[in-house]
Each structure stands twice: as C-alpha cells, then as structure tokens.
Short mmCIF file of N, CA and C in Angstrom, two decimals:
data_model
loop_
_atom_site.label_atom_id
_atom_site.label_comp_id
_atom_site.label_asym_id
_atom_site.label_seq_id
_atom_site.Cartn_x
_atom_site.Cartn_y
_atom_site.Cartn_z
N UNK A 99 182.24 213.38 -38.96
CA UNK A 99 181.75 211.95 -39.28
C UNK A 99 183.22 211.18 -39.08
N UNK A 100 184.24 211.76 -39.83
CA UNK A 100 185.66 211.13 -39.54
C UNK A 100 186.13 211.07 -38.05
N UNK A 101 185.98 211.97 -37.56
CA UNK A 101 186.34 212.14 -35.92
C UNK A 101 185.67 210.72 -35.26
N UNK A 102 184.34 210.70 -35.40
CA UNK A 102 183.58 209.67 -34.52
C UNK A 102 184.49 208.39 -35.12
N UNK A 103 184.49 207.98 -36.60
CA UNK A 103 185.07 206.85 -37.07
C UNK A 103 186.61 206.69 -36.27
N UNK A 104 187.31 207.48 -36.35
CA UNK A 104 188.67 207.59 -35.67
C UNK A 104 188.61 207.07 -34.31
N UNK A 105 187.49 208.01 -33.48
CA UNK A 105 187.26 207.72 -32.05
C UNK A 105 186.94 206.31 -31.76
N UNK A 106 186.24 205.76 -32.33
CA UNK A 106 185.59 204.42 -32.52
C UNK A 106 186.82 203.17 -32.72
N UNK A 107 187.34 203.66 -33.75
CA UNK A 107 188.72 202.65 -34.09
C UNK A 107 189.64 202.69 -33.07
N UNK A 108 190.02 203.91 -32.44
CA UNK A 108 191.11 204.01 -31.36
C UNK A 108 190.40 203.41 -30.21
N UNK A 109 189.11 203.53 -29.89
CA UNK A 109 188.48 202.72 -28.63
C UNK A 109 188.67 201.19 -28.83
N UNK A 110 188.15 200.97 -29.93
CA UNK A 110 188.21 199.47 -30.10
C UNK A 110 189.49 198.89 -30.10
N UNK A 111 190.68 199.47 -30.32
CA UNK A 111 192.09 199.06 -30.15
C UNK A 111 192.32 199.11 -28.58
N UNK A 112 191.74 200.07 -28.15
CA UNK A 112 192.10 200.15 -26.63
C UNK A 112 191.38 199.00 -25.77
N UNK A 113 190.19 198.76 -26.18
CA UNK A 113 189.54 197.61 -25.68
C UNK A 113 190.27 196.04 -25.97
N UNK A 114 190.94 195.91 -27.08
CA UNK A 114 191.30 194.69 -27.45
C UNK A 114 192.64 194.70 -26.58
N UNK A 115 193.43 195.64 -26.56
CA UNK A 115 194.77 195.26 -25.50
C UNK A 115 194.38 195.30 -24.05
N UNK A 116 193.27 195.79 -23.63
CA UNK A 116 192.72 195.89 -22.19
C UNK A 116 192.52 194.35 -21.97
N UNK A 117 192.21 193.65 -22.58
CA UNK A 117 191.63 192.33 -22.01
C UNK A 117 192.75 191.43 -21.47
N UNK A 118 192.35 190.71 -20.60
CA UNK A 118 193.27 189.97 -19.68
C UNK A 118 193.81 188.93 -20.93
N UNK A 119 195.04 188.73 -20.44
CA UNK A 119 196.04 187.81 -21.44
C UNK A 119 196.19 186.71 -20.43
N UNK A 120 195.62 185.42 -21.01
CA UNK A 120 195.93 184.29 -20.12
C UNK A 120 197.27 183.86 -20.42
N UNK A 121 197.96 183.49 -19.43
CA UNK A 121 199.47 182.99 -19.49
C UNK A 121 199.47 181.61 -20.10
N UNK A 122 200.28 181.41 -21.32
CA UNK A 122 200.32 180.02 -21.64
C UNK A 122 201.14 179.01 -20.98
N UNK A 123 200.64 178.01 -20.57
CA UNK A 123 201.48 177.19 -19.68
C UNK A 123 202.38 176.50 -20.70
N UNK A 124 203.62 176.28 -20.16
CA UNK A 124 204.67 175.81 -20.95
C UNK A 124 204.96 174.26 -20.85
N UNK A 125 205.20 173.71 -21.94
CA UNK A 125 205.58 172.26 -21.98
C UNK A 125 206.81 172.14 -21.53
N UNK A 126 206.94 171.03 -20.51
CA UNK A 126 208.13 170.61 -19.66
C UNK A 126 208.30 169.25 -19.77
N UNK A 127 209.52 168.73 -19.76
CA UNK A 127 210.03 167.41 -19.50
C UNK A 127 210.15 167.25 -18.22
N UNK A 128 209.56 166.21 -17.52
CA UNK A 128 209.66 165.78 -16.22
C UNK A 128 209.86 164.29 -15.81
N UNK A 129 210.30 163.93 -14.63
CA UNK A 129 210.54 162.62 -14.53
C UNK A 129 209.18 162.03 -13.88
N UNK A 130 208.83 160.98 -14.60
CA UNK A 130 207.41 160.27 -14.08
C UNK A 130 207.34 159.00 -13.49
N UNK A 131 206.74 158.65 -12.42
CA UNK A 131 206.77 157.37 -11.85
C UNK A 131 205.70 157.33 -10.82
N UNK A 132 205.82 156.00 -10.06
CA UNK A 132 204.79 155.84 -8.90
C UNK A 132 205.58 156.56 -7.61
N UNK A 133 204.56 157.45 -7.24
CA UNK A 133 205.10 158.07 -5.97
C UNK A 133 205.49 157.47 -4.84
N UNK A 134 204.88 156.34 -4.73
CA UNK A 134 205.13 155.50 -3.32
C UNK A 134 206.42 154.62 -3.61
N UNK A 135 206.27 154.14 -4.97
CA UNK A 135 207.42 152.97 -5.19
C UNK A 135 208.77 153.63 -5.66
N UNK A 136 208.57 154.51 -6.41
CA UNK A 136 210.21 155.13 -6.81
C UNK A 136 210.28 156.52 -6.22
N UNK A 137 209.65 157.32 -5.61
CA UNK A 137 209.71 158.49 -5.31
C UNK A 137 209.60 158.57 -3.48
N UNK A 138 209.20 157.38 -3.27
CA UNK A 138 209.27 157.27 -1.70
C UNK A 138 208.22 158.33 -1.10
N UNK A 139 207.15 158.76 -1.72
CA UNK A 139 206.30 159.43 -1.25
C UNK A 139 205.22 158.72 -0.40
N UNK A 140 204.63 159.28 0.76
CA UNK A 140 203.50 158.71 1.51
C UNK A 140 202.49 158.65 0.80
N UNK A 141 201.74 157.55 0.87
CA UNK A 141 200.30 157.22 0.16
C UNK A 141 199.83 156.08 0.43
N UNK A 142 198.65 155.80 -0.25
CA UNK A 142 198.06 154.60 -0.02
C UNK A 142 198.08 154.08 -1.38
N UNK A 143 198.53 152.72 -1.57
CA UNK A 143 198.59 152.19 -2.95
C UNK A 143 199.52 152.88 -3.91
N UNK A 144 199.51 152.62 -5.19
CA UNK A 144 200.35 153.17 -6.03
C UNK A 144 199.57 154.42 -6.64
N UNK A 145 200.14 155.65 -6.86
CA UNK A 145 199.74 156.81 -7.58
C UNK A 145 200.67 157.12 -8.46
N UNK A 146 200.38 157.82 -9.34
CA UNK A 146 201.22 158.47 -10.33
C UNK A 146 201.79 159.84 -9.84
N UNK A 147 203.23 160.03 -10.24
CA UNK A 147 203.61 161.32 -9.57
C UNK A 147 204.70 161.73 -10.48
N UNK A 148 204.99 163.05 -10.34
CA UNK A 148 206.05 163.64 -11.17
C UNK A 148 207.15 164.48 -10.36
N UNK A 149 208.38 164.39 -10.91
CA UNK A 149 209.36 165.02 -10.17
C UNK A 149 209.80 166.46 -10.88
N UNK A 150 209.69 167.71 -10.41
CA UNK A 150 209.85 168.69 -11.05
C UNK A 150 210.81 169.43 -10.22
N UNK A 151 212.27 169.98 -10.67
CA UNK A 151 213.23 170.59 -10.09
C UNK A 151 213.59 169.87 -8.67
N UNK A 152 213.49 168.59 -8.61
CA UNK A 152 213.75 167.67 -7.42
C UNK A 152 212.42 167.69 -6.49
N UNK A 153 211.44 168.10 -6.59
CA UNK A 153 210.36 167.77 -5.88
C UNK A 153 209.39 167.08 -6.53
N UNK A 154 208.88 166.07 -5.56
CA UNK A 154 207.73 165.37 -6.18
C UNK A 154 206.32 165.81 -5.94
N UNK A 155 205.41 165.44 -6.85
CA UNK A 155 203.96 165.80 -6.65
C UNK A 155 203.00 164.82 -7.34
N UNK A 156 202.05 164.49 -6.60
CA UNK A 156 201.16 163.66 -6.89
C UNK A 156 200.31 164.25 -8.10
N UNK A 157 199.90 163.35 -9.12
CA UNK A 157 199.34 163.85 -10.31
C UNK A 157 197.92 164.05 -10.39
N UNK A 158 197.02 164.87 -10.78
CA UNK A 158 195.80 164.92 -10.87
C UNK A 158 195.26 165.11 -12.36
N UNK A 159 194.48 164.65 -13.18
CA UNK A 159 194.33 164.55 -14.24
C UNK A 159 194.47 163.54 -15.35
N UNK A 160 195.38 162.69 -14.69
CA UNK A 160 195.74 161.26 -15.51
C UNK A 160 195.90 160.17 -14.32
N UNK A 161 195.86 159.10 -14.68
CA UNK A 161 196.06 158.23 -13.70
C UNK A 161 197.39 157.11 -14.21
N UNK A 162 197.98 156.51 -13.26
CA UNK A 162 199.13 155.67 -13.17
C UNK A 162 198.53 154.60 -14.24
N UNK A 163 197.60 153.83 -14.61
CA UNK A 163 197.16 152.99 -15.30
C UNK A 163 196.68 153.39 -16.83
N UNK A 164 196.64 154.60 -16.66
CA UNK A 164 196.52 155.20 -18.31
C UNK A 164 197.36 155.07 -19.22
N UNK A 165 198.82 154.56 -18.85
CA UNK A 165 199.99 154.78 -19.51
C UNK A 165 200.62 153.42 -19.40
N UNK A 166 199.97 152.17 -19.31
CA UNK A 166 200.52 151.11 -19.30
C UNK A 166 200.40 150.38 -18.29
N UNK A 167 200.88 148.93 -18.01
CA UNK A 167 200.89 148.33 -16.86
C UNK A 167 201.91 148.81 -16.11
N UNK A 168 201.52 149.42 -14.62
CA UNK A 168 202.44 150.01 -13.83
C UNK A 168 203.48 149.18 -13.11
N UNK A 169 203.04 147.75 -13.21
CA UNK A 169 204.11 146.67 -12.72
C UNK A 169 204.62 145.98 -13.64
N UNK A 170 204.62 146.50 -14.85
CA UNK A 170 205.68 145.65 -15.96
C UNK A 170 207.13 146.00 -15.81
N UNK A 171 207.92 145.42 -16.66
CA UNK A 171 209.22 145.81 -16.59
C UNK A 171 209.53 147.23 -16.59
N UNK A 172 208.97 147.96 -17.60
CA UNK A 172 209.00 149.35 -17.87
C UNK A 172 208.23 150.07 -17.20
N UNK A 173 207.17 149.74 -16.27
CA UNK A 173 206.09 150.29 -15.64
C UNK A 173 206.72 151.31 -14.66
N UNK A 174 205.79 152.07 -14.29
CA UNK A 174 205.86 153.34 -13.39
C UNK A 174 206.40 152.86 -11.86
N UNK A 175 205.88 151.63 -11.47
CA UNK A 175 206.29 151.07 -10.21
C UNK A 175 207.65 150.51 -10.40
N UNK A 176 208.14 150.18 -11.59
CA UNK A 176 209.52 149.58 -11.62
C UNK A 176 210.61 150.59 -12.25
N UNK A 177 210.40 151.40 -12.56
CA UNK A 177 211.20 152.62 -13.03
C UNK A 177 210.59 154.15 -13.02
N UNK A 178 211.66 155.00 -13.38
CA UNK A 178 211.45 156.26 -13.33
C UNK A 178 211.51 156.36 -14.93
N UNK A 179 210.44 157.14 -15.55
CA UNK A 179 210.49 157.46 -17.02
C UNK A 179 210.10 158.93 -16.88
N UNK A 180 210.47 159.31 -18.29
CA UNK A 180 210.58 160.89 -18.73
C UNK A 180 208.94 161.29 -19.56
N UNK A 181 208.53 162.21 -19.06
CA UNK A 181 207.16 162.68 -19.64
C UNK A 181 207.28 163.91 -20.14
N UNK A 182 206.55 164.33 -21.27
CA UNK A 182 206.28 165.82 -21.57
C UNK A 182 204.88 166.21 -21.19
N UNK A 183 204.98 167.06 -20.29
CA UNK A 183 203.81 167.58 -19.73
C UNK A 183 203.47 168.98 -19.73
N UNK A 184 202.15 169.44 -19.69
CA UNK A 184 201.72 170.59 -19.45
C UNK A 184 201.00 170.64 -18.23
N UNK A 185 200.86 171.62 -17.30
CA UNK A 185 200.07 171.58 -16.29
C UNK A 185 200.80 172.60 -15.16
N UNK A 186 200.27 172.87 -13.99
CA UNK A 186 200.79 173.52 -12.87
C UNK A 186 200.47 173.08 -11.49
N UNK A 187 201.35 173.41 -10.54
CA UNK A 187 201.44 172.95 -9.23
C UNK A 187 200.24 173.80 -8.59
N UNK A 188 199.28 173.20 -8.16
CA UNK A 188 198.14 173.57 -7.23
C UNK A 188 197.86 172.81 -5.94
N UNK A 189 197.91 173.52 -4.54
CA UNK A 189 197.80 172.85 -3.40
C UNK A 189 198.69 171.85 -3.30
N UNK A 190 199.96 171.99 -3.71
CA UNK A 190 200.94 170.79 -3.61
C UNK A 190 200.67 169.51 -4.37
N UNK A 191 200.07 169.78 -5.35
CA UNK A 191 199.80 168.83 -6.50
C UNK A 191 199.75 169.13 -7.76
N UNK A 192 200.27 168.23 -8.93
CA UNK A 192 200.44 168.77 -10.16
C UNK A 192 199.14 168.56 -10.85
N UNK A 193 198.61 169.25 -11.34
CA UNK A 193 197.32 169.49 -12.17
C UNK A 193 197.82 169.26 -13.64
N UNK A 194 197.60 168.20 -14.15
CA UNK A 194 198.36 168.16 -15.66
C UNK A 194 197.01 168.21 -16.72
N UNK A 195 197.29 168.94 -17.69
CA UNK A 195 196.24 169.23 -18.76
C UNK A 195 196.65 168.38 -20.21
N UNK A 196 197.90 168.20 -19.98
CA UNK A 196 198.55 167.13 -21.21
C UNK A 196 199.56 166.40 -20.53
N UNK A 197 199.71 165.08 -20.88
CA UNK A 197 200.74 164.14 -20.39
C UNK A 197 201.10 163.06 -21.60
N UNK A 198 202.28 163.05 -21.89
CA UNK A 198 202.76 162.22 -22.84
C UNK A 198 204.12 161.60 -22.40
N UNK A 199 203.90 160.11 -22.53
CA UNK A 199 204.88 159.49 -21.80
C UNK A 199 205.99 159.42 -23.10
N UNK A 200 207.35 159.46 -22.70
CA UNK A 200 208.30 159.60 -23.89
C UNK A 200 209.14 158.15 -23.89
N UNK A 201 209.25 157.81 -24.97
CA UNK A 201 209.95 156.33 -25.29
C UNK A 201 211.37 156.29 -24.70
N UNK A 202 211.74 155.28 -23.84
CA UNK A 202 212.95 155.13 -23.23
C UNK A 202 213.98 155.25 -24.43
N UNK A 203 214.95 155.75 -23.82
CA UNK A 203 216.46 156.24 -24.80
C UNK A 203 216.86 154.65 -24.93
N UNK A 204 217.17 154.30 -26.40
CA UNK A 204 217.83 152.87 -26.53
C UNK A 204 219.32 152.88 -26.08
N UNK A 205 219.67 151.88 -25.45
CA UNK A 205 221.23 151.68 -25.04
C UNK A 205 221.86 151.36 -26.24
N UNK A 206 223.16 151.89 -26.43
CA UNK A 206 223.87 151.44 -27.55
C UNK A 206 225.16 150.57 -27.08
N UNK A 207 225.32 149.68 -27.76
CA UNK A 207 226.53 148.62 -27.22
C UNK A 207 227.70 149.35 -27.87
N UNK A 208 228.82 149.11 -27.03
CA UNK A 208 230.25 149.45 -27.51
C UNK A 208 230.89 148.24 -28.02
N UNK A 209 231.53 148.32 -29.06
CA UNK A 209 231.96 147.32 -29.86
C UNK A 209 233.47 147.18 -29.52
#
C-alpha cells in the first residue's frame, strides 16, 4: 500500500512539473504618441503608436482617445509621452494588455 501511495505522489509531482508554463509578459516603459503626427508613420488619420527600442508600432487593445484629448497641449498628437505597458509585438503591431500613461516629469526652475 505504501508503494502505491508513494508512486501516486511521485506521479502527481511529475504531472505538475510537466505542464506548460506560460511566460509572463514583462512591464516596460515605452514612448507613446500619435503614430502619424509624432512618429511619422504611414496611416489614415490619427492612431496610437508606441516606440520600443527605436521601432514604432501601431497599438491594438487601446485607442488614442481613451487617454485624453489627443489634440490638447499635452495630447498624443502634440507630444510624445511615456507609458507603462504590458503586451507583445504580433504581425508588426503592438498588442497591449495593459496601458498606463505616466505623468509628465515636472520641470524644475533654476534660481
């Protein structure tokens, strides 16, 4: 009986270790902006894009206007912003599962 329990225990450990382990996507800080207005990408109208390691990708999973007025002074069509993202590049597009626009760094005045 002890052999059966031991064998069952070892078999269950083997099964747990044999399961596919999904690789965790990492959070990264990227440049985010309008692909056409700021990154000079070809497209129709204004679309959200990110720049990762110097390469620009249009974004799937969130939209330009989901993060404020794109044409405001601090909007994506007016400037490049930093964002914290989780996602992956698929078919030359960035498929985002999390997108958090980071606050702009405050400029300090020299006295």
